[in-house]
Amino acid sequence: MNADAGTSLADGKSSIRDLVDLEKMSVIFEKFTQATGFVVNFLDHPGMQPLITAGRCGLCSDFCKACPAASDLCLKSNRRLLGCLGAPGQLAVEVCSHGLACCATPIIINGSHIASLTAGQVLLEKPDPERFKNHAALYGFEEKKYLEALNEVPVEQAERLGSLTAFLGELVSVMAEQ
């Protein structure tokens, strides 16, 4: 078995790819993203390889992940967020160094953590423009475009981020158990 290829097993015979219809789930996640503005990622466990990504945050993809120094911080943040998951129904929230918040929940079937779901790439409070101007200067981002991308990021309450992530986690768990 190769855990990094999404073959962490729930019943010793099936991978997460065998337990859920990724195409149907992708459609659900895209509709969820359209309704909420949240980016959704569904990842295998423990490899953390993306199985589905719905939505896009320009601040993250066009700037932070495009810059090696900034991208390294994203990876560390993702590892912290996903590394603390283990109990059914658990939620973890991480605000990365770039100011974006994500919430994660594990997908646990028959006692095995076989996948993780994240939702977010949102702001938990109205952004301080000076902080983000300094951030743009630090990483060499074009300030005007960076601030335009910042204005596209939804501002959400942490409670709503948690409830919507929990909803998606339950939905995926029910689909996998079916």
mmCIF file of C-alpha atoms in Angstrom:
data_model
loop_
_atom_site.group_PDB
_atom_site.id
_atom_site.type_symbol
_atom_site.label_atom_id
_atom_site.label_comp_id
_atom_site.label_asym_id
_atom_site.label_seq_id
_atom_site.Cartn_x
_atom_site.Cartn_y
_atom_site.Cartn_z
ATOM 1 C CA MET A 1 0.000 0.000 0.000
ATOM 2 C CA ASN A 2 1.211 3.483 -0.817
ATOM 3 C CA ALA A 3 -0.280 5.912 1.733
ATOM 4 C CA ASP A 4 0.952 8.909 -0.245
ATOM 5 C CA ALA A 5 -1.138 7.892 -3.260
ATOM 6 C CA GLY A 6 -4.466 7.999 -1.423
ATOM 7 C CA THR A 7 -4.580 4.335 -0.468
ATOM 8 C CA SER A 8 -5.005 4.747 3.290
ATOM 9 C CA LEU A 9 -7.711 2.206 3.886
ATOM 10 C CA ALA A 10 -10.886 2.373 5.915
ATOM 11 C CA ASP A 11 -11.691 -1.323 5.756
ATOM 12 C CA GLY A 12 -8.393 -2.808 4.611
ATOM 13 C CA LYS A 13 -9.707 -3.162 1.071
ATOM 14 C CA SER A 14 -10.861 0.253 -0.163
ATOM 15 C CA SER A 15 -9.211 3.638 -0.583
ATOM 16 C CA ILE A 16 -11.078 6.922 -0.172
ATOM 17 C CA ARG A 17 -11.349 6.933 -3.968
ATOM 18 C CA ASP A 18 -13.326 3.682 -3.708
ATOM 19 C CA LEU A 19 -15.582 4.965 -0.948
ATOM 20 C CA VAL A 20 -16.804 8.212 -2.523
ATOM 21 C CA ASP A 21 -17.603 9.352 -6.018
ATOM 22 C CA LEU A 22 -15.030 12.134 -6.426
ATOM 23 C CA GLU A 23 -16.753 13.526 -9.531
ATOM 24 C CA LYS A 24 -20.097 13.921 -7.733
ATOM 25 C CA MET A 25 -18.394 15.303 -4.655
ATOM 26 C CA SER A 26 -16.524 17.808 -6.820
ATOM 27 C CA VAL A 27 -19.848 19.108 -8.173
ATOM 28 C CA ILE A 28 -21.186 19.492 -4.605
ATOM 29 C CA PHE A 29 -18.048 21.324 -3.501
ATOM 30 C CA GLU A 30 -18.188 23.664 -6.520
ATOM 31 C CA LYS A 31 -21.802 24.560 -5.704
ATOM 32 C CA PHE A 32 -20.830 25.096 -2.057
ATOM 33 C CA THR A 33 -18.005 27.399 -3.168
ATOM 34 C CA GLN A 34 -20.357 29.345 -5.424
ATOM 35 C CA ALA A 35 -22.781 29.807 -2.518
ATOM 36 C CA THR A 36 -20.222 30.720 0.158
ATOM 37 C CA GLY A 37 -17.070 31.997 -1.543
ATOM 38 C CA PHE A 38 -15.049 29.420 0.419
ATOM 39 C CA VAL A 39 -12.313 27.380 -1.203
ATOM 40 C CA VAL A 40 -12.743 23.665 -0.444
ATOM 41 C CA ASN A 41 -9.955 21.099 -0.513
ATOM 42 C CA PHE A 42 -10.410 17.374 -0.081
ATOM 43 C CA LEU A 43 -7.131 15.578 0.619
ATOM 44 C CA ASP A 44 -6.080 11.999 1.161
ATOM 45 C CA HIS A 45 -4.596 11.048 4.512
ATOM 46 C CA PRO A 46 -1.837 10.828 5.513
ATOM 47 C CA GLY A 47 -0.303 11.932 2.199
ATOM 48 C CA MET A 48 -2.189 15.273 2.079
ATOM 49 C CA GLN A 49 -2.462 14.937 -1.706
ATOM 50 C CA PRO A 50 -5.356 16.992 -3.098
ATOM 51 C CA LEU A 51 -8.176 14.868 -4.469
ATOM 52 C CA ILE A 52 -10.554 17.789 -5.108
ATOM 53 C CA THR A 53 -10.097 21.544 -5.020
ATOM 54 C CA ALA A 54 -13.156 23.733 -5.479
ATOM 55 C CA GLY A 55 -12.824 27.447 -5.849
ATOM 56 C CA ARG A 56 -9.837 29.694 -5.985
ATOM 57 C CA CYS A 57 -8.459 32.460 -3.810
ATOM 58 C CA GLY A 58 -6.428 34.812 -5.998
ATOM 59 C CA LEU A 59 -4.511 36.189 -3.013
ATOM 60 C CA CYS A 60 -3.348 32.681 -2.219
ATOM 61 C CA SER A 61 -2.828 31.189 -5.694
ATOM 62 C CA ASP A 62 -1.605 34.245 -7.605
ATOM 63 C CA PHE A 63 0.661 35.625 -4.921
ATOM 64 C CA CYS A 64 1.426 33.498 -1.863
ATOM 65 C CA LYS A 65 1.758 30.122 -3.609
ATOM 66 C CA ALA A 66 3.560 31.698 -6.575
ATOM 67 C CA CYS A 67 6.398 33.011 -4.382
ATOM 68 C CA PRO A 68 8.761 30.334 -3.008
ATOM 69 C CA ALA A 69 9.362 32.066 0.353
ATOM 70 C CA ALA A 70 5.653 32.749 0.879
ATOM 71 C CA SER A 71 4.695 29.286 -0.373
ATOM 72 C CA ASP A 72 6.941 27.639 2.231
ATOM 73 C CA LEU A 73 4.909 29.395 4.937
ATOM 74 C CA CYS A 74 1.696 28.069 3.346
ATOM 75 C CA LEU A 75 3.001 24.519 3.430
ATOM 76 C CA LYS A 76 4.019 24.798 7.100
ATOM 77 C CA SER A 77 0.606 26.207 7.959
ATOM 78 C CA ASN A 78 -1.164 23.365 6.109
ATOM 79 C CA ARG A 79 0.936 20.768 7.905
ATOM 80 C CA ARG A 80 0.091 22.320 11.294
ATOM 81 C CA LEU A 81 -3.598 22.468 10.434
ATOM 82 C CA LEU A 82 -3.894 18.927 9.105
ATOM 83 C CA GLY A 83 -1.387 17.433 11.532
ATOM 84 C CA CYS A 84 -3.545 18.095 14.568
ATOM 85 C CA LEU A 85 -6.594 16.243 13.247
ATOM 86 C CA GLY A 86 -7.510 12.814 14.519
ATOM 87 C CA ALA A 87 -10.884 12.614 16.247
ATOM 88 C CA PRO A 88 -14.245 12.281 14.462
ATOM 89 C CA GLY A 89 -15.980 15.647 14.194
ATOM 90 C CA GLN A 90 -12.875 17.554 15.278
ATOM 91 C CA LEU A 91 -12.413 21.010 13.794
ATOM 92 C CA ALA A 92 -9.165 22.946 13.640
ATOM 93 C CA VAL A 93 -8.709 26.520 12.428
ATOM 94 C CA GLU A 94 -5.404 27.951 11.260
ATOM 95 C CA VAL A 95 -4.696 31.527 10.239
ATOM 96 C CA CYS A 96 -1.626 31.436 8.034
ATOM 97 C CA SER A 97 1.163 33.994 8.037
ATOM 98 C CA HIS A 98 -0.565 35.645 5.078
ATOM 99 C CA GLY A 99 -3.707 36.298 7.130
ATOM 100 C CA LEU A 100 -6.003 33.727 5.496
ATOM 101 C CA ALA A 101 -8.011 31.354 7.674
ATOM 102 C CA CYS A 102 -8.858 27.745 6.895
ATOM 103 C CA CYS A 103 -10.796 25.214 8.914
ATOM 104 C CA ALA A 104 -10.198 21.486 8.647
ATOM 105 C CA THR A 105 -11.922 18.312 9.749
ATOM 106 C CA PRO A 106 -10.839 14.683 9.421
ATOM 107 C CA ILE A 107 -12.832 12.101 7.496
ATOM 108 C CA ILE A 108 -12.789 9.021 9.700
ATOM 109 C CA ILE A 109 -14.439 5.815 8.523
ATOM 110 C CA ASN A 110 -14.490 2.660 10.667
ATOM 111 C CA GLY A 111 -11.956 4.280 12.995
ATOM 112 C CA SER A 112 -9.461 5.106 10.231
ATOM 113 C CA HIS A 113 -8.526 8.681 9.291
ATOM 114 C CA ILE A 114 -8.650 8.311 5.515
ATOM 115 C CA ALA A 115 -9.010 11.901 4.291
ATOM 116 C CA SER A 116 -9.229 15.506 5.432
ATOM 117 C CA LEU A 117 -11.414 18.359 4.296
ATOM 118 C CA THR A 118 -10.527 22.044 4.494
ATOM 119 C CA ALA A 119 -12.693 25.066 3.817
ATOM 120 C CA GLY A 120 -11.799 28.690 3.910
ATOM 121 C CA GLN A 121 -9.100 30.902 2.570
ATOM 122 C CA VAL A 122 -11.137 33.662 4.157
ATOM 123 C CA LEU A 123 -10.387 36.553 6.489
ATOM 124 C CA LEU A 124 -11.761 36.421 10.019
ATOM 125 C CA GLU A 125 -11.795 40.196 10.342
ATOM 126 C CA LYS A 126 -11.680 43.249 8.135
ATOM 127 C CA PRO A 127 -8.090 43.488 6.869
ATOM 128 C CA ASP A 128 -5.667 46.214 7.899
ATOM 129 C CA PRO A 129 -4.493 47.679 4.558
ATOM 130 C CA GLU A 130 -1.129 48.727 6.025
ATOM 131 C CA ARG A 131 -0.369 45.168 7.114
ATOM 132 C CA PHE A 132 -1.047 43.893 3.618
ATOM 133 C CA LYS A 133 0.926 46.727 1.976
ATOM 134 C CA ASN A 134 3.880 45.723 4.157
ATOM 135 C CA HIS A 135 3.276 42.090 3.238
ATOM 136 C CA ALA A 136 3.325 42.966 -0.473
ATOM 137 C CA ALA A 137 6.601 44.841 -0.046
ATOM 138 C CA LEU A 138 8.161 42.000 1.969
ATOM 139 C CA TYR A 139 7.518 39.438 -0.779
ATOM 140 C CA GLY A 140 7.902 41.731 -3.779
ATOM 141 C CA PHE A 141 4.248 41.556 -4.816
ATOM 142 C CA GLU A 142 2.828 44.332 -6.960
ATOM 143 C CA GLU A 143 0.969 46.258 -4.250
ATOM 144 C CA LYS A 144 -2.026 47.423 -6.293
ATOM 145 C CA LYS A 145 -2.785 43.945 -7.664
ATOM 146 C CA TYR A 146 -2.160 42.338 -4.286
ATOM 147 C CA LEU A 147 -4.626 44.697 -2.578
ATOM 148 C CA GLU A 148 -7.164 44.097 -5.358
ATOM 149 C CA ALA A 149 -6.875 40.357 -4.698
ATOM 150 C CA LEU A 150 -7.245 41.029 -0.967
ATOM 151 C CA ASN A 151 -10.527 42.843 -1.621
ATOM 152 C CA GLU A 152 -11.902 39.653 -3.226
ATOM 153 C CA VAL A 153 -11.322 37.559 -0.075
ATOM 154 C CA PRO A 154 -14.524 37.064 1.936
ATOM 155 C CA VAL A 155 -14.576 38.181 5.575
ATOM 156 C CA GLU A 156 -16.324 35.543 7.675
ATOM 157 C CA GLN A 157 -17.011 34.780 11.305
ATOM 158 C CA ALA A 158 -14.951 31.904 12.725
ATOM 159 C CA GLU A 159 -18.156 30.207 13.936
ATOM 160 C CA ARG A 160 -19.649 30.168 10.431
ATOM 161 C CA LEU A 161 -16.398 28.852 8.978
ATOM 162 C CA GLY A 162 -16.446 26.048 11.557
ATOM 163 C CA SER A 163 -20.110 25.163 11.055
ATOM 164 C CA LEU A 164 -19.843 25.014 7.283
ATOM 165 C CA THR A 165 -16.676 22.910 7.462
ATOM 166 C CA ALA A 166 -18.380 20.544 9.920
ATOM 167 C CA PHE A 167 -21.359 20.284 7.555
ATOM 168 C CA LEU A 168 -19.133 19.322 4.627
ATOM 169 C CA GLY A 169 -17.207 16.827 6.762
ATOM 170 C CA GLU A 170 -20.446 15.123 7.824
ATOM 171 C CA LEU A 171 -21.659 15.066 4.225
ATOM 172 C CA VAL A 172 -18.451 13.398 3.026
ATOM 173 C CA SER A 173 -18.548 10.897 5.891
ATOM 174 C CA VAL A 174 -22.131 9.909 5.051
ATOM 175 C CA MET A 175 -21.210 9.528 1.385
ATOM 176 C CA ALA A 176 -18.191 7.360 2.257
ATOM 177 C CA GLU A 177 -20.190 5.187 4.636
ATOM 178 C CA GLN A 178 -22.828 4.565 1.969
#
